[in-house]
């Protein structure tokens, strides 16, 4: 058998590219199992979720690539893992049920499916209390003692390989590096495992290693659970975490460089851990567990992660510690239609009546930042309400700490809430009564409000007081308030033709708002152009005045500039047929809403897609890397759309509560909404029951599991045009590859073309001597063509044989010029592939699908062969993603 390929060495595409079977294909290969879906992929293959009908149980099926069976070391590791896990029957070790090889040569084994999380994820989510850490460590020691007693050392103990069920039971997984102890220590043969968790003797060539390497890893894992970082990371940290002396003693003994000085048995760690109590000690830096134990916190079933990590079983079985291949092709999700998830509001008894608030509630003290709220896992849907407002909600937001919610209401108050405890933290009373419009500054320090009595206020949320306040004409109809992306300016828009837009500096230096020139029409909505804190897009209409002919309002679309203080261009009125606009996060798409949702490609202005279904006023928000779009408005349901298929994949239903305002947290795991009930449920105007005006908290599903996978390549293609800002890591690798293998740019290509044309022109001059009248006419016409840089004709039927031969030679030289450029591009792309291989591997392991796709798309773009015309005049990589929108002129 050949040796397993070196993962760090460059390979041809054939060596690193393979496709694993889809769920349907594997079902045909393993008919005794129902195959549901792929749940993870990594260096040792792919893991599928399946069901064993004969025993009516879910299973995880680990499948090695068919070519892997031909590599002895690779296949041996796979077989070792299966046999080691099958040999060890223990409640804290993942069980193996079956092993074999498919007809197509894939080695596979079938194991227990663990529904839960893993220690790595629990550390990141700060869900480990001191009691849980002690319990999990004791269970780990039980499992290792059992394995060691049966002659097996794991050799890759780390948090990602320690699964945790919903009952807080640990399951040790990934025995890919396990070794039979045979009663004595053995050398590691260069199988080092994961460096941070590997004992020192495993890095010494020829050194003997035994079960005490697992003891070392237990010490590292215990340290990481207690402090959030490995001992190596703690040593490098500026502020080193403090440990209680009991834990420090256990960990330091586990981490002794000499195996003989460590604990000799895992059971010894367990005994010491469970018999000691970490009572407080008088110390300048006493031990503090990562979090306080919640009153009731069962471990959730599978963990969501907006950042895209693997499901627990896949992460534990596949990342780190094994020979990982650079996966050239990341398997796509199955393209079967996905039924929308309906997240209904759970029927509940209305909150008990509370005393009616006073007309002017007293302001409360400012609230400080809170830890980011991590929502307990569970099904998507409503998970609570924030009760206090006594009139419709006009704005909601989540502050930058991700632990507080802010809201504004027509009851005249701004309130800050703790969503975790579902309580009000701070109340700020506006100076001008009911709040009609409001928006929060990008940094979360201010809120700008417009009241129904015609007053504009800028409020400092930390101080709970106004920075600026200015009375406006009460008859003015304010349509919106907007902060510039850098937070320096507040823009106010109005429905009336003569008012348009006013600007106000947010630092308090400008006493009164200033009207911007050029908008002689009412504004519906405003959005800053992608990447700009100066230019913005407006949509609205010119309302017909008294005496004007009857008819619908005339639509108006314009681009304005803060620095110019005016509208700089008018666009075609029918280009944006809606009342609300929203750019995607990467600036590649523009959503125009009402009555449908029209999506425009910002690069060329073309219509990308129209989403059917919503009715009435609604807004849009792009989610999950701009793959999905959430629409919400006066309806009692918010709809999540897959932008690739145009299908609805999720609905949040609120029982008649209009979802006019929705804010989503940074990790896209929870949301808060505010609006109003319809008049039938709200009751007569005097009825100010706060139950009618509550903010609703929503748990969102793992958005990465919704919709199709085909939109990611399109997203990565758009993002690859602005790599330095979106993905500087890939941009740096691209720059390094171009430094190693330069590719002629348009300036260099033009210089070479000019040199070639000069030689061609000189040859034509020489041929004029003694030329026939016909040839002289052809030659002089060719020289004139060169002078004005006119393109070479497609055929030579109009010229004589002499000029035909000249052009034949000239075309060959042009082809050589084009070939030199394209050869360099291909070689530069290969250099990039080599440099980006480890990064691609890491992103695949972390399930960063869009990030991995950006690497693949960047390589494709670098390798793309260009015609000479394209190379001489490439489309400029503009810092204006919205250039296509600008092109929609009247």
mmCIF file of C-alpha atoms in Angstrom, residues 342-523:
data_model
loop_
_atom_site.group_PDB
_atom_site.id
_atom_site.type_symbol
_atom_site.label_atom_id
_atom_site.label_comp_id
_atom_site.label_asym_id
_atom_site.label_seq_id
_atom_site.Cartn_x
_atom_site.Cartn_y
_atom_site.Cartn_z
ATOM 1 C CA UNK A 342 -43.296 27.092 11.533
ATOM 2 C CA UNK A 343 -42.424 28.618 14.881
ATOM 3 C CA UNK A 344 -45.744 29.291 16.573
ATOM 4 C CA UNK A 345 -46.252 31.405 19.640
ATOM 5 C CA UNK A 346 -47.108 29.093 22.503
ATOM 6 C CA UNK A 347 -50.599 29.935 23.764
ATOM 7 C CA UNK A 348 -50.260 31.484 27.153
ATOM 8 C CA UNK A 349 -52.357 33.193 29.765
ATOM 9 C CA UNK A 350 -51.929 36.964 29.518
ATOM 10 C CA UNK A 351 -49.745 38.498 32.207
ATOM 11 C CA UNK A 352 -51.662 39.438 35.376
ATOM 12 C CA UNK A 353 -53.054 42.974 35.349
ATOM 13 C CA UNK A 354 -50.711 45.617 36.625
ATOM 14 C CA UNK A 355 -51.428 49.093 37.792
ATOM 15 C CA UNK A 356 -51.803 51.620 35.007
ATOM 16 C CA UNK A 357 -48.648 53.664 34.641
ATOM 17 C CA UNK A 358 -48.649 57.318 35.498
ATOM 18 C CA UNK A 359 -48.745 59.712 32.527
ATOM 19 C CA UNK A 360 -45.124 60.651 33.134
ATOM 20 C CA UNK A 361 -43.145 57.766 34.688
ATOM 21 C CA UNK A 362 -40.026 58.856 36.484
ATOM 22 C CA UNK A 363 -36.701 58.199 34.763
ATOM 23 C CA UNK A 364 -34.579 55.486 36.318
ATOM 24 C CA UNK A 365 -30.827 55.277 36.806
ATOM 25 C CA UNK A 366 -28.625 54.467 33.791
ATOM 26 C CA UNK A 367 -27.794 50.800 33.233
ATOM 27 C CA UNK A 368 -24.306 49.477 32.549
ATOM 28 C CA UNK A 369 -23.218 46.824 30.037
ATOM 29 C CA UNK A 370 -24.212 43.191 30.634
ATOM 30 C CA UNK A 371 -22.668 39.917 29.424
ATOM 31 C CA UNK A 372 -23.953 38.805 26.040
ATOM 32 C CA UNK A 373 -27.162 36.834 26.422
ATOM 33 C CA UNK A 374 -26.800 33.194 25.395
ATOM 34 C CA UNK A 375 -30.297 31.902 24.747
ATOM 35 C CA UNK A 376 -31.054 28.404 26.080
ATOM 36 C CA UNK A 377 -31.428 25.950 23.230
ATOM 37 C CA UNK A 378 -34.814 24.688 22.183
ATOM 38 C CA UNK A 379 -37.276 24.876 19.308
ATOM 39 C CA UNK A 380 -37.552 28.166 17.410
ATOM 40 C CA UNK A 381 -40.329 30.462 18.519
ATOM 41 C CA UNK A 382 -41.336 32.942 21.182
ATOM 42 C CA UNK A 383 -39.532 32.491 24.516
ATOM 43 C CA UNK A 384 -40.698 35.473 26.564
ATOM 44 C CA UNK A 385 -42.076 39.004 26.713
ATOM 45 C CA UNK A 386 -40.824 42.313 28.067
ATOM 46 C CA UNK A 387 -43.828 44.108 29.552
ATOM 47 C CA UNK A 388 -43.945 47.790 30.444
ATOM 48 C CA UNK A 389 -44.796 50.007 27.467
ATOM 49 C CA UNK A 390 -48.378 51.269 27.329
ATOM 50 C CA UNK A 391 -48.591 52.195 23.645
ATOM 51 C CA UNK A 392 -47.280 50.819 20.313
ATOM 52 C CA UNK A 393 -43.556 50.162 19.967
ATOM 53 C CA UNK A 394 -41.868 52.391 17.375
ATOM 54 C CA UNK A 395 -38.286 51.054 17.548
ATOM 55 C CA UNK A 396 -36.316 48.156 19.030
ATOM 56 C CA UNK A 397 -32.618 47.424 19.090
ATOM 57 C CA UNK A 398 -29.940 45.308 20.743
ATOM 58 C CA UNK A 399 -27.068 47.211 22.334
ATOM 59 C CA UNK A 400 -23.463 46.331 21.415
ATOM 60 C CA UNK A 401 -22.912 44.297 24.603
ATOM 61 C CA UNK A 402 -25.536 41.875 23.198
ATOM 62 C CA UNK A 403 -26.978 41.623 26.695
ATOM 63 C CA UNK A 404 -29.431 44.551 26.672
ATOM 64 C CA UNK A 405 -32.438 45.517 24.564
ATOM 65 C CA UNK A 406 -33.558 49.108 23.949
ATOM 66 C CA UNK A 407 -37.036 50.152 22.830
ATOM 67 C CA UNK A 408 -38.971 53.338 22.104
ATOM 68 C CA UNK A 409 -42.736 53.759 22.195
ATOM 69 C CA UNK A 410 -45.477 56.226 21.461
ATOM 70 C CA UNK A 411 -46.066 56.204 25.229
ATOM 71 C CA UNK A 412 -43.184 58.720 25.272
ATOM 72 C CA UNK A 413 -40.547 56.486 26.851
ATOM 73 C CA UNK A 414 -37.276 54.859 25.908
ATOM 74 C CA UNK A 415 -36.599 51.725 27.942
ATOM 75 C CA UNK A 416 -33.576 49.478 28.348
ATOM 76 C CA UNK A 417 -34.183 45.834 29.250
ATOM 77 C CA UNK A 418 -32.347 42.752 30.473
ATOM 78 C CA UNK A 419 -33.759 40.021 28.191
ATOM 79 C CA UNK A 420 -32.222 37.195 30.219
ATOM 80 C CA UNK A 421 -34.009 38.215 33.416
ATOM 81 C CA UNK A 422 -36.916 39.764 31.456
ATOM 82 C CA UNK A 423 -36.864 42.955 33.474
ATOM 83 C CA UNK A 424 -36.653 46.687 32.841
ATOM 84 C CA UNK A 425 -33.286 48.271 33.656
ATOM 85 C CA UNK A 426 -33.744 51.925 32.721
ATOM 86 C CA UNK A 427 -36.521 54.324 31.702
ATOM 87 C CA UNK A 428 -35.967 57.614 29.870
ATOM 88 C CA UNK A 429 -38.828 60.042 29.291
ATOM 89 C CA UNK A 430 -38.876 62.068 26.069
ATOM 90 C CA UNK A 431 -39.359 65.837 26.267
ATOM 91 C CA UNK A 432 -41.912 65.891 23.477
ATOM 92 C CA UNK A 433 -44.435 63.200 24.334
ATOM 93 C CA UNK A 434 -45.143 60.125 22.229
ATOM 94 C CA UNK A 435 -42.269 58.859 20.085
ATOM 95 C CA UNK A 436 -43.181 58.422 16.421
ATOM 96 C CA UNK A 437 -39.762 57.507 14.987
ATOM 97 C CA UNK A 438 -36.499 56.396 16.585
ATOM 98 C CA UNK A 439 -33.129 54.898 15.664
ATOM 99 C CA UNK A 440 -30.082 53.761 17.637
ATOM 100 C CA UNK A 441 -26.552 54.931 16.838
ATOM 101 C CA UNK A 442 -24.137 52.350 15.355
ATOM 102 C CA UNK A 443 -22.092 52.261 18.571
ATOM 103 C CA UNK A 444 -25.189 51.915 20.754
ATOM 104 C CA UNK A 445 -24.469 55.006 22.872
ATOM 105 C CA UNK A 446 -27.262 57.259 21.590
ATOM 106 C CA UNK A 447 -30.831 57.104 20.381
ATOM 107 C CA UNK A 448 -32.393 59.725 18.107
ATOM 108 C CA UNK A 449 -36.156 60.173 18.439
ATOM 109 C CA UNK A 450 -38.880 62.198 16.784
ATOM 110 C CA UNK A 451 -42.074 62.835 18.728
ATOM 111 C CA UNK A 452 -45.673 63.282 17.679
ATOM 112 C CA UNK A 453 -45.524 66.846 19.054
ATOM 113 C CA UNK A 454 -42.862 67.807 16.550
ATOM 114 C CA UNK A 455 -39.668 67.583 18.599
ATOM 115 C CA UNK A 456 -36.381 65.944 17.645
ATOM 116 C CA UNK A 457 -34.153 64.665 20.450
ATOM 117 C CA UNK A 458 -30.758 63.019 20.640
ATOM 118 C CA UNK A 459 -30.440 61.070 23.893
ATOM 119 C CA UNK A 460 -27.277 59.768 25.551
ATOM 120 C CA UNK A 461 -28.272 56.274 26.697
ATOM 121 C CA UNK A 462 -25.471 56.000 29.256
ATOM 122 C CA UNK A 463 -26.459 59.265 30.951
ATOM 123 C CA UNK A 464 -30.172 58.912 30.286
ATOM 124 C CA UNK A 465 -30.462 62.563 29.211
ATOM 125 C CA UNK A 466 -30.805 64.648 26.044
ATOM 126 C CA UNK A 467 -27.723 65.842 24.179
ATOM 127 C CA UNK A 468 -29.759 67.845 21.673
ATOM 128 C CA UNK A 469 -33.394 68.806 21.476
ATOM 129 C CA UNK A 470 -35.132 70.953 18.895
ATOM 130 C CA UNK A 471 -38.821 71.729 18.389
ATOM 131 C CA UNK A 472 -40.123 71.309 14.856
ATOM 132 C CA UNK A 473 -43.417 72.344 13.351
ATOM 133 C CA UNK A 474 -45.972 69.944 14.823
ATOM 134 C CA UNK A 475 -47.631 69.639 11.407
ATOM 135 C CA UNK A 476 -44.525 68.082 9.882
ATOM 136 C CA UNK A 477 -44.874 64.386 9.119
ATOM 137 C CA UNK A 478 -41.610 62.700 10.033
ATOM 138 C CA UNK A 479 -41.040 59.588 7.893
ATOM 139 C CA UNK A 480 -37.751 58.399 9.372
ATOM 140 C CA UNK A 481 -34.590 59.048 11.390
ATOM 141 C CA UNK A 482 -31.239 57.602 10.309
ATOM 142 C CA UNK A 483 -27.688 57.647 11.666
ATOM 143 C CA UNK A 484 -24.796 57.756 9.212
ATOM 144 C CA UNK A 485 -22.709 54.534 9.372
ATOM 145 C CA UNK A 486 -19.978 56.280 11.394
ATOM 146 C CA UNK A 487 -22.532 57.761 13.798
ATOM 147 C CA UNK A 488 -21.460 61.347 13.126
ATOM 148 C CA UNK A 489 -24.711 62.606 11.609
ATOM 149 C CA UNK A 490 -28.442 62.144 12.092
ATOM 150 C CA UNK A 491 -30.678 62.472 9.019
ATOM 151 C CA UNK A 492 -34.401 63.206 9.349
ATOM 152 C CA UNK A 493 -36.747 62.556 6.432
ATOM 153 C CA UNK A 494 -40.258 63.917 5.903
ATOM 154 C CA UNK A 495 -43.291 62.974 3.845
ATOM 155 C CA UNK A 496 -43.981 66.546 2.651
ATOM 156 C CA UNK A 497 -42.642 67.663 -0.731
ATOM 157 C CA UNK A 498 -41.033 70.856 0.542
ATOM 158 C CA UNK A 499 -39.176 69.372 3.519
ATOM 159 C CA UNK A 500 -37.237 66.403 2.167
ATOM 160 C CA UNK A 501 -34.169 65.813 4.362
ATOM 161 C CA UNK A 502 -32.531 67.570 7.318
ATOM 162 C CA UNK A 503 -29.130 66.711 8.825
ATOM 163 C CA UNK A 504 -27.873 67.175 12.383
ATOM 164 C CA UNK A 505 -24.374 66.582 13.766
ATOM 165 C CA UNK A 506 -24.547 64.011 16.560
ATOM 166 C CA UNK A 507 -21.745 65.494 18.673
ATOM 167 C CA UNK A 508 -23.942 68.351 19.898
ATOM 168 C CA UNK A 509 -22.006 71.063 18.055
ATOM 169 C CA UNK A 510 -24.842 71.940 15.657
ATOM 170 C CA UNK A 511 -27.701 73.689 17.405
ATOM 171 C CA UNK A 512 -30.368 73.239 14.744
ATOM 172 C CA UNK A 513 -30.890 70.718 11.937
ATOM 173 C CA UNK A 514 -29.973 71.913 8.431
ATOM 174 C CA UNK A 515 -32.019 71.198 5.318
ATOM 175 C CA UNK A 516 -30.218 69.490 2.430
ATOM 176 C CA UNK A 517 -30.825 70.746 -1.108
ATOM 177 C CA UNK A 518 -32.466 68.970 -4.005
ATOM 178 C CA UNK A 519 -35.270 66.935 -2.453
ATOM 179 C CA UNK A 520 -38.516 68.510 -3.559
ATOM 180 C CA UNK A 521 -40.412 65.323 -2.838
ATOM 181 C CA UNK A 522 -41.463 63.345 0.221
ATOM 182 C CA UNK A 523 -39.127 60.588 1.430
#
